[in-house]
Amino acid sequence: MLNTLRKIVQEVNSAKDLKAALGIIVLRVKEAMGSQVCSVYLLDPQANRFVLMASEGLNKRSIGRVSMAPNEGLVGLVGTREEPLNLEDAAAHPRYRYFAETGEERFASFLGAPIIHHRRVVGVLVVQQKERRQFDEGEEAFLVTMSAQLAGVIAHAEATGSIRGLDRAGKARHQEAKFVGVPGSPGAAVGTALVVLPPADLEVVPDKTVADIGSELQLFQHALEGVRSDMRTLSAKLATQLRPEERALFDVYLMMLDDASLGSEVTQVIKTGQWAQGALRQVVGEHVSRFELMDDAYLRERASDVKDLGRRLLAYLQQARQQTLVYPDNTILVSEELTPAMLGEVPEGKLVGLVSVMGSGNSHVAILARAMGIPTVMGLVDLPYSKVDGIEMIVDGYHGEVFTNPSEILRKQYSAVVADERELAKGLDALRELPCVTTDGHRIPLWVNTGLLADVARAQQRGAEGVGLYRTEVPFMINQRFPSEKEQLAIYREQLVAFHPLPVTMRSLDIGGDKSLSYFPIHEENPFLGWRGIRVTLDHPEIFLVQARAMLKASEGLNNLRILLPMISGTHEVEEAMHLIHRAWGEVRDEGTDVPMPPVGVMVEIPAAVYLTRELSRQVDFLSVGSNDLTQYLLAVDRNNPRVADLYDYLHPAVLQALQHVVTEAHAEGKPVSICGEMAGDPAAAVLLMAMGFDSLSMNATNLPKVKWMLRQVSYAKSRELLAQLMKIDNPQVIHSSLQLALKNQGLGRMINPQAPKTL
Ligand code: PEP
Ligand code: MG
């Protein structure tokens, strides 16, 4: 059964559009189950009706014509109950509705399973049989498993259709579609998607229509000649090492390239207006999936030969293409995996947004995007990115969402957000020199989070009063090996000098989780619960000591260094780390560097640390809450998983209570407490954090002026009243709406929603 399932899903996956996908589904499921009918009904959300979209066994004429409301018929019942329905005699059921045009009166038994994607019913899969008999348990299980697997494929095919301007019936109709990823860098952008490809990766080549078919044909001919000659050279080179029959492989390759074979098929597709690369992907893809479906192992192997040929041809095509990449105004760069190099190639002034299918908020490119202030969405796993080249797109880097083919209304809304932000940024410049103080005189310093040197300039432009979190892993991540003590010293000194005499809080190396070093790979089943942060550096004191020595030496004569320890879960870790810092301090002083012992603090980002706030406070000079990880661990929601992005919420009552607890307990020990997670950069949340008593807030430079604007408009006393009210609410949604309403009522709606940042 598993094998049959796998084959069907694979075949459906390679279908060229939704119609073809549904056709394969009904044919293959009918065959596999030995039934007389298999049909798919899809829910048309606009009409709110289940429409018969494909069938094997029912009259073909009825396809697209027969439909029923959710409260009609057996299909409606399966869709609304979201449960399978297995009937021996369908006509005897009170909900049975007869559609003469289907000819279904001939079939007595009925088995239907809902097709559900991300909690939403997208359709119903039905099999029917002539004889009166209940489908057995195995058959029911098969259909349920099939429909669960197909849900994602159908949703994907639908999204692709809407992107290319085709509706379910294949008619031209551009539709807005929304895709959810994770925030990479805050901000909003409206622009045109430009898909960039890694070198010679056939699977990610996008579709592109071209006007100049002649030059595409020429390009392809060039590529063919290039690969042919490479093959001949290769074959000749290996003449002494390979037996003649082994060398026959090259002849097979040459035959495949022949005008009568692969070559001519690609040429045919180019003639329909597809660019050469897209045509190549299409033809090679069809051949590969045909080979892969074969039962014969030898023939299955041939799939890899075709793939290899495809890649070789593509490499030639891409060489020719490289100089001709045209960046439109307001480019939104889209790639399966964006790299900093791709970002660097965009001409100045053209880039407005970034979208990456893979990666997280901690990927290099996201770090860079934050430093450059480019709205970015990462981890957009459901986006059929190869289909989006040239289409209009909206990037919402606050919420981690992307819209393709946006409606006029949505485009206007976001264009207004973009214009408003630009306007706001100008107005906010005036705030730079002003202190962050409430209307009733409560003063709260706003600090910045940094990583690259580029962050420094932005932070200073925006009036940061210190660095609350310098992520030292960033210089480690962009290196090819561990930076030496001397190299680290130089990097750290730049940060310390740039902000002097303001404080710079340097966090000890925080790798693991989703932050990896190419030269120190950590492979784990469950990296966020694994070897991360302080756990790694305590196991490698040599790394920790070198880093601490570099920090201490870098602070000579400046004395604005603070050291912060990440991922602390208990006092024993602080003791060990303190011991190492003291050792490093002793060593650098013995070497003649006269520096005082810097203040040392711990990050509160694991629930254990929340409960140990009192004990930890006694050991250190300050605390800093990492709300990104604290939210993730308190709610058990992976901060980088778009599937559960809805559940990731730092305004959840459990998070708010934990934060208040940390502040109260730290203050009871007389220790200052700051917060450096992205929550601090959300202007609305910042009001609550200030009311809780946080001594300073540290955030990305982009959001700092907005937070300052907000806090300068509110009164501390009123914020405390608001916090007290919200702390009594147990429902996260109600907390959100009450907070927004309260701020709107104070005339502060401008700085919240629709662009209220959720995480980054
Ligand atoms: C945090 O967890 O909130 C934090 C600031 O650290 P990072 O995002 O680097 O894990
Ligand atoms: Mg963290």
XYZ file of C-alpha atoms in Angstrom, residues 98-424:
327
model
C -29.272 12.524 -7.040
C -27.703 14.328 -9.982
C -29.064 12.841 -13.200
C -26.169 14.158 -15.323
C -23.608 12.086 -13.425
C -25.204 8.732 -14.095
C -24.401 7.726 -10.531
C -27.655 5.841 -9.998
C -25.751 2.755 -11.154
C -23.500 2.842 -8.098
C -24.822 1.694 -4.747
C -21.958 2.002 -2.279
C -20.182 5.238 -1.388
C -16.973 6.054 0.454
C -15.981 9.706 0.862
C -13.010 11.284 2.669
C -12.501 14.993 3.316
C -9.374 16.645 1.884
C -8.083 18.976 4.586
C -5.078 21.312 4.344
C -3.999 23.360 7.376
C -7.376 22.879 9.077
C -9.271 24.029 5.995
C -11.477 21.634 4.009
C -10.390 21.974 0.393
C -12.498 19.181 -1.034
C -13.798 15.635 -0.878
C -12.416 12.459 -2.429
C -15.066 9.851 -3.274
C -15.042 6.244 -4.501
C -18.192 4.389 -5.503
C -19.081 0.842 -6.447
C -21.930 -0.952 -8.156
C -22.519 -3.674 -5.659
C -24.039 -3.035 -2.292
C -21.296 -3.559 0.186
C -19.537 -1.551 2.799
C -15.909 -0.682 1.951
C -13.670 -2.525 4.414
C -11.433 -0.921 7.013
C -8.331 -1.247 4.865
C -9.990 0.557 1.954
C -11.246 3.302 4.206
C -7.764 3.749 5.699
C -6.262 3.888 2.203
C -8.620 6.631 1.054
C -8.104 8.672 4.229
C -4.304 8.384 3.908
C -4.494 9.228 0.226
C -6.549 12.344 0.799
C -4.274 13.504 3.657
C -1.276 13.198 1.352
C -3.008 14.833 -1.558
C -4.238 17.830 0.400
C -0.839 19.536 0.279
C -0.340 18.681 -3.395
C -3.757 20.062 -4.341
C -3.230 23.231 -2.278
C 0.148 23.666 -3.964
C -1.294 23.145 -7.447
C -4.083 25.601 -6.677
C -1.617 28.207 -5.446
C 0.498 27.714 -8.545
C -2.579 28.151 -10.724
C -3.505 31.366 -8.999
C 0.030 32.626 -9.432
C 0.138 31.974 -13.145
C -3.257 33.552 -13.539
C -5.225 30.369 -14.052
C -8.278 29.475 -12.052
C -9.409 25.951 -11.259
C -10.987 25.460 -14.619
C -7.766 26.587 -16.309
C -9.310 29.906 -17.327
C -7.207 33.032 -17.109
C -7.903 34.767 -13.822
C -5.204 36.264 -11.632
C -5.909 35.553 -8.040
C -4.336 36.831 -4.909
C -2.622 34.152 -2.869
C -1.049 34.371 0.564
C 1.939 32.342 1.739
C 3.141 32.155 5.308
C 6.800 31.934 6.303
C 8.739 33.444 9.198
C 9.821 37.069 9.604
C 13.404 37.659 8.481
C 13.685 41.435 8.618
C 10.925 43.907 9.513
C 9.218 46.217 7.043
C 6.842 46.038 4.102
C 7.546 46.068 0.367
C 5.508 46.110 -2.815
C 7.370 45.134 -5.962
C 8.084 42.672 -8.736
C 9.477 39.227 -8.049
C 12.779 38.269 -9.611
C 13.701 34.626 -9.162
C 17.428 34.007 -8.825
C 18.860 30.572 -9.241
C 21.753 28.766 -7.719
C 24.134 27.632 -10.475
C 22.811 24.813 -12.629
C 20.024 23.520 -10.444
C 17.440 22.343 -12.898
C 14.614 21.819 -10.447
C 14.488 25.455 -9.450
C 14.386 26.966 -12.940
C 11.304 29.185 -13.173
C 8.841 29.397 -16.045
C 9.364 32.481 -18.134
C 7.677 33.503 -21.339
C 9.817 35.209 -23.948
C 9.038 37.213 -27.034
C 12.283 36.504 -28.884
C 11.884 32.785 -29.526
C 14.609 32.769 -32.168
C 17.366 33.772 -29.774
C 16.223 31.207 -27.185
C 16.440 28.513 -29.859
C 19.894 29.709 -30.715
C 20.967 29.639 -27.077
C 19.736 26.100 -26.788
C 21.565 25.000 -29.948
C 24.751 26.456 -28.477
C 24.199 24.561 -25.252
C 23.594 21.325 -27.166
C 26.788 21.743 -29.124
C 28.699 22.568 -25.964
C 27.532 19.455 -24.130
C 28.042 17.248 -27.180
C 31.616 18.352 -27.490
C 32.157 17.920 -23.727
C 30.864 14.372 -23.971
C 33.167 13.532 -26.818
C 36.140 14.972 -24.986
C 35.211 13.103 -21.813
C 34.802 9.868 -23.699
C 38.164 10.285 -25.397
C 39.853 11.162 -22.112
C 38.580 8.022 -20.478
C 39.414 5.803 -23.409
C 42.350 4.249 -21.620
C 40.554 3.693 -18.320
C 37.180 2.410 -19.434
C 36.204 -0.626 -21.374
C 34.438 0.147 -24.684
C 31.081 -1.067 -23.371
C 31.388 1.277 -20.407
C 32.157 4.109 -22.707
C 28.917 3.345 -24.512
C 27.247 5.470 -21.855
C 28.584 8.526 -23.599
C 27.080 7.352 -26.839
C 23.752 7.039 -25.074
C 24.150 10.598 -23.864
C 24.934 11.751 -27.366
C 21.896 9.931 -28.659
C 19.687 11.515 -26.065
C 20.915 14.922 -27.136
C 20.026 14.110 -30.687
C 17.676 16.287 -32.602
C 15.159 13.483 -32.712
C 15.117 12.987 -28.968
C 15.453 15.271 -25.913
C 16.839 18.033 -28.084
C 13.824 18.176 -30.337
C 11.363 18.026 -27.451
C 13.000 21.019 -25.801
C 12.956 22.869 -29.101
C 9.221 22.226 -29.407
C 8.531 23.707 -25.992
C 10.688 26.767 -26.714
C 8.579 27.336 -29.809
C 5.514 27.741 -27.573
C 7.159 30.846 -26.091
C 8.874 29.297 -23.060
C 12.495 30.337 -22.461
C 15.156 27.704 -23.079
C 15.882 27.018 -19.404
C 12.202 26.527 -18.562
C 11.678 24.275 -21.567
C 14.674 22.184 -20.568
C 13.389 21.798 -16.997
C 9.976 20.750 -18.253
C 11.226 18.122 -20.707
C 13.909 16.707 -18.420
C 11.398 16.625 -15.535
C 8.929 14.598 -17.593
C 11.606 12.108 -18.647
C 12.983 11.784 -15.136
C 9.613 11.096 -13.538
C 8.765 8.573 -16.231
C 12.014 6.721 -15.525
C 11.613 7.002 -11.773
C 8.204 5.373 -11.879
C 9.521 2.324 -13.688
C 9.647 -0.917 -11.761
C 12.872 -2.008 -13.399
C 15.846 -0.897 -11.321
C 18.093 -0.465 -14.368
C 15.626 1.841 -16.067
C 15.070 3.776 -12.832
C 18.777 4.446 -12.794
C 18.522 6.109 -16.211
C 16.676 8.947 -14.517
C 19.939 10.148 -13.064
C 21.583 10.165 -16.511
C 18.862 12.404 -17.869
C 19.167 14.672 -14.824
C 22.889 14.904 -15.325
C 22.474 15.817 -18.963
C 19.890 18.398 -18.014
C 22.269 20.018 -15.536
C 25.065 20.128 -18.083
C 22.843 21.810 -20.634
C 21.593 24.241 -18.022
C 25.107 25.230 -17.025
C 25.693 26.336 -20.625
C 22.386 28.184 -20.784
C 23.061 29.977 -17.532
C 26.481 31.110 -18.640
C 24.816 32.824 -21.543
C 22.130 34.243 -19.322
C 24.289 35.669 -16.574
C 24.910 39.087 -18.050
C 21.327 39.533 -19.075
C 19.550 39.347 -15.688
C 17.357 42.429 -15.664
C 16.482 43.826 -12.266
C 13.139 45.641 -12.366
C 12.494 48.718 -10.235
C 11.329 47.585 -6.806
C 12.916 44.171 -7.170
C 11.823 41.508 -4.717
C 14.522 38.885 -4.867
C 13.130 35.347 -4.598
C 15.185 32.192 -4.341
C 15.045 28.708 -2.950
C 17.942 29.635 -0.735
C 19.032 33.237 -0.889
C 22.694 33.888 -0.374
C 24.428 37.121 0.572
C 26.157 37.048 -2.832
C 22.809 37.170 -4.665
C 21.881 40.167 -2.596
C 25.115 41.889 -3.478
C 24.484 41.588 -7.217
C 21.366 43.776 -7.245
C 22.145 47.281 -8.512
C 21.892 50.006 -5.922
C 18.417 51.390 -5.310
C 16.519 48.545 -6.975
C 16.082 46.110 -4.091
C 13.007 46.460 -1.859
C 12.371 42.976 -0.485
C 13.712 39.464 -0.055
C 12.007 36.081 -0.046
C 13.694 32.770 0.659
C 12.028 29.368 0.596
C 14.594 27.879 2.929
C 16.319 29.336 5.961
C 15.199 31.096 9.089
C 15.415 34.433 10.855
C 18.967 33.521 11.822
C 20.256 32.725 8.338
C 23.126 34.872 7.087
C 21.000 36.571 4.547
C 18.388 37.525 7.171
C 21.075 38.957 9.416
C 22.378 40.984 6.514
C 18.881 42.084 5.517
C 18.218 43.375 9.035
C 21.458 45.300 8.993
C 20.502 46.822 5.641
C 16.845 47.369 6.585
C 15.371 45.272 3.738
C 11.992 43.655 4.479
C 12.480 39.891 4.347
C 10.458 36.711 4.703
C 12.226 33.385 5.235
C 11.107 29.746 5.314
C 8.344 30.190 2.754
C 8.123 26.448 2.171
C 4.760 26.433 0.393
C 5.667 29.051 -2.210
C 5.979 27.552 -5.725
C 8.807 29.993 -6.181
C 9.878 28.841 -9.598
C 6.549 30.134 -10.924
C 6.633 33.643 -9.532
C 9.173 35.373 -11.753
C 7.893 38.705 -12.994
C 4.686 38.795 -10.995
C 3.646 41.440 -8.528
C 4.340 40.611 -4.918
C 3.977 42.026 -1.427
C 6.488 41.191 1.311
C 5.332 41.648 4.888
C 8.498 41.223 6.917
C 6.682 41.976 10.162
C 4.387 38.992 10.007
C 6.444 36.730 7.730
C 3.862 36.771 4.954
C 4.005 37.112 1.185
C 1.132 37.895 -1.184
C 1.286 37.097 -4.887
C -0.882 38.901 -7.465
C -2.277 41.158 -4.740
C -5.702 42.628 -5.251
C -5.948 46.345 -5.926
C -7.199 46.934 -2.377
C -4.357 45.049 -0.728
C -1.763 46.669 -2.965
C -3.071 50.082 -2.019
C -3.040 49.188 1.674
C 0.551 48.038 1.581
C 1.692 50.859 -0.672
C 0.253 53.170 1.958
C 2.205 51.319 4.664
C 5.420 51.673 2.626
C 4.794 55.386 2.006
C 3.835 55.904 5.633
C 7.021 54.216 6.808
C 9.128 56.408 4.565
C 7.344 59.472 5.862
C 7.638 58.251 9.403
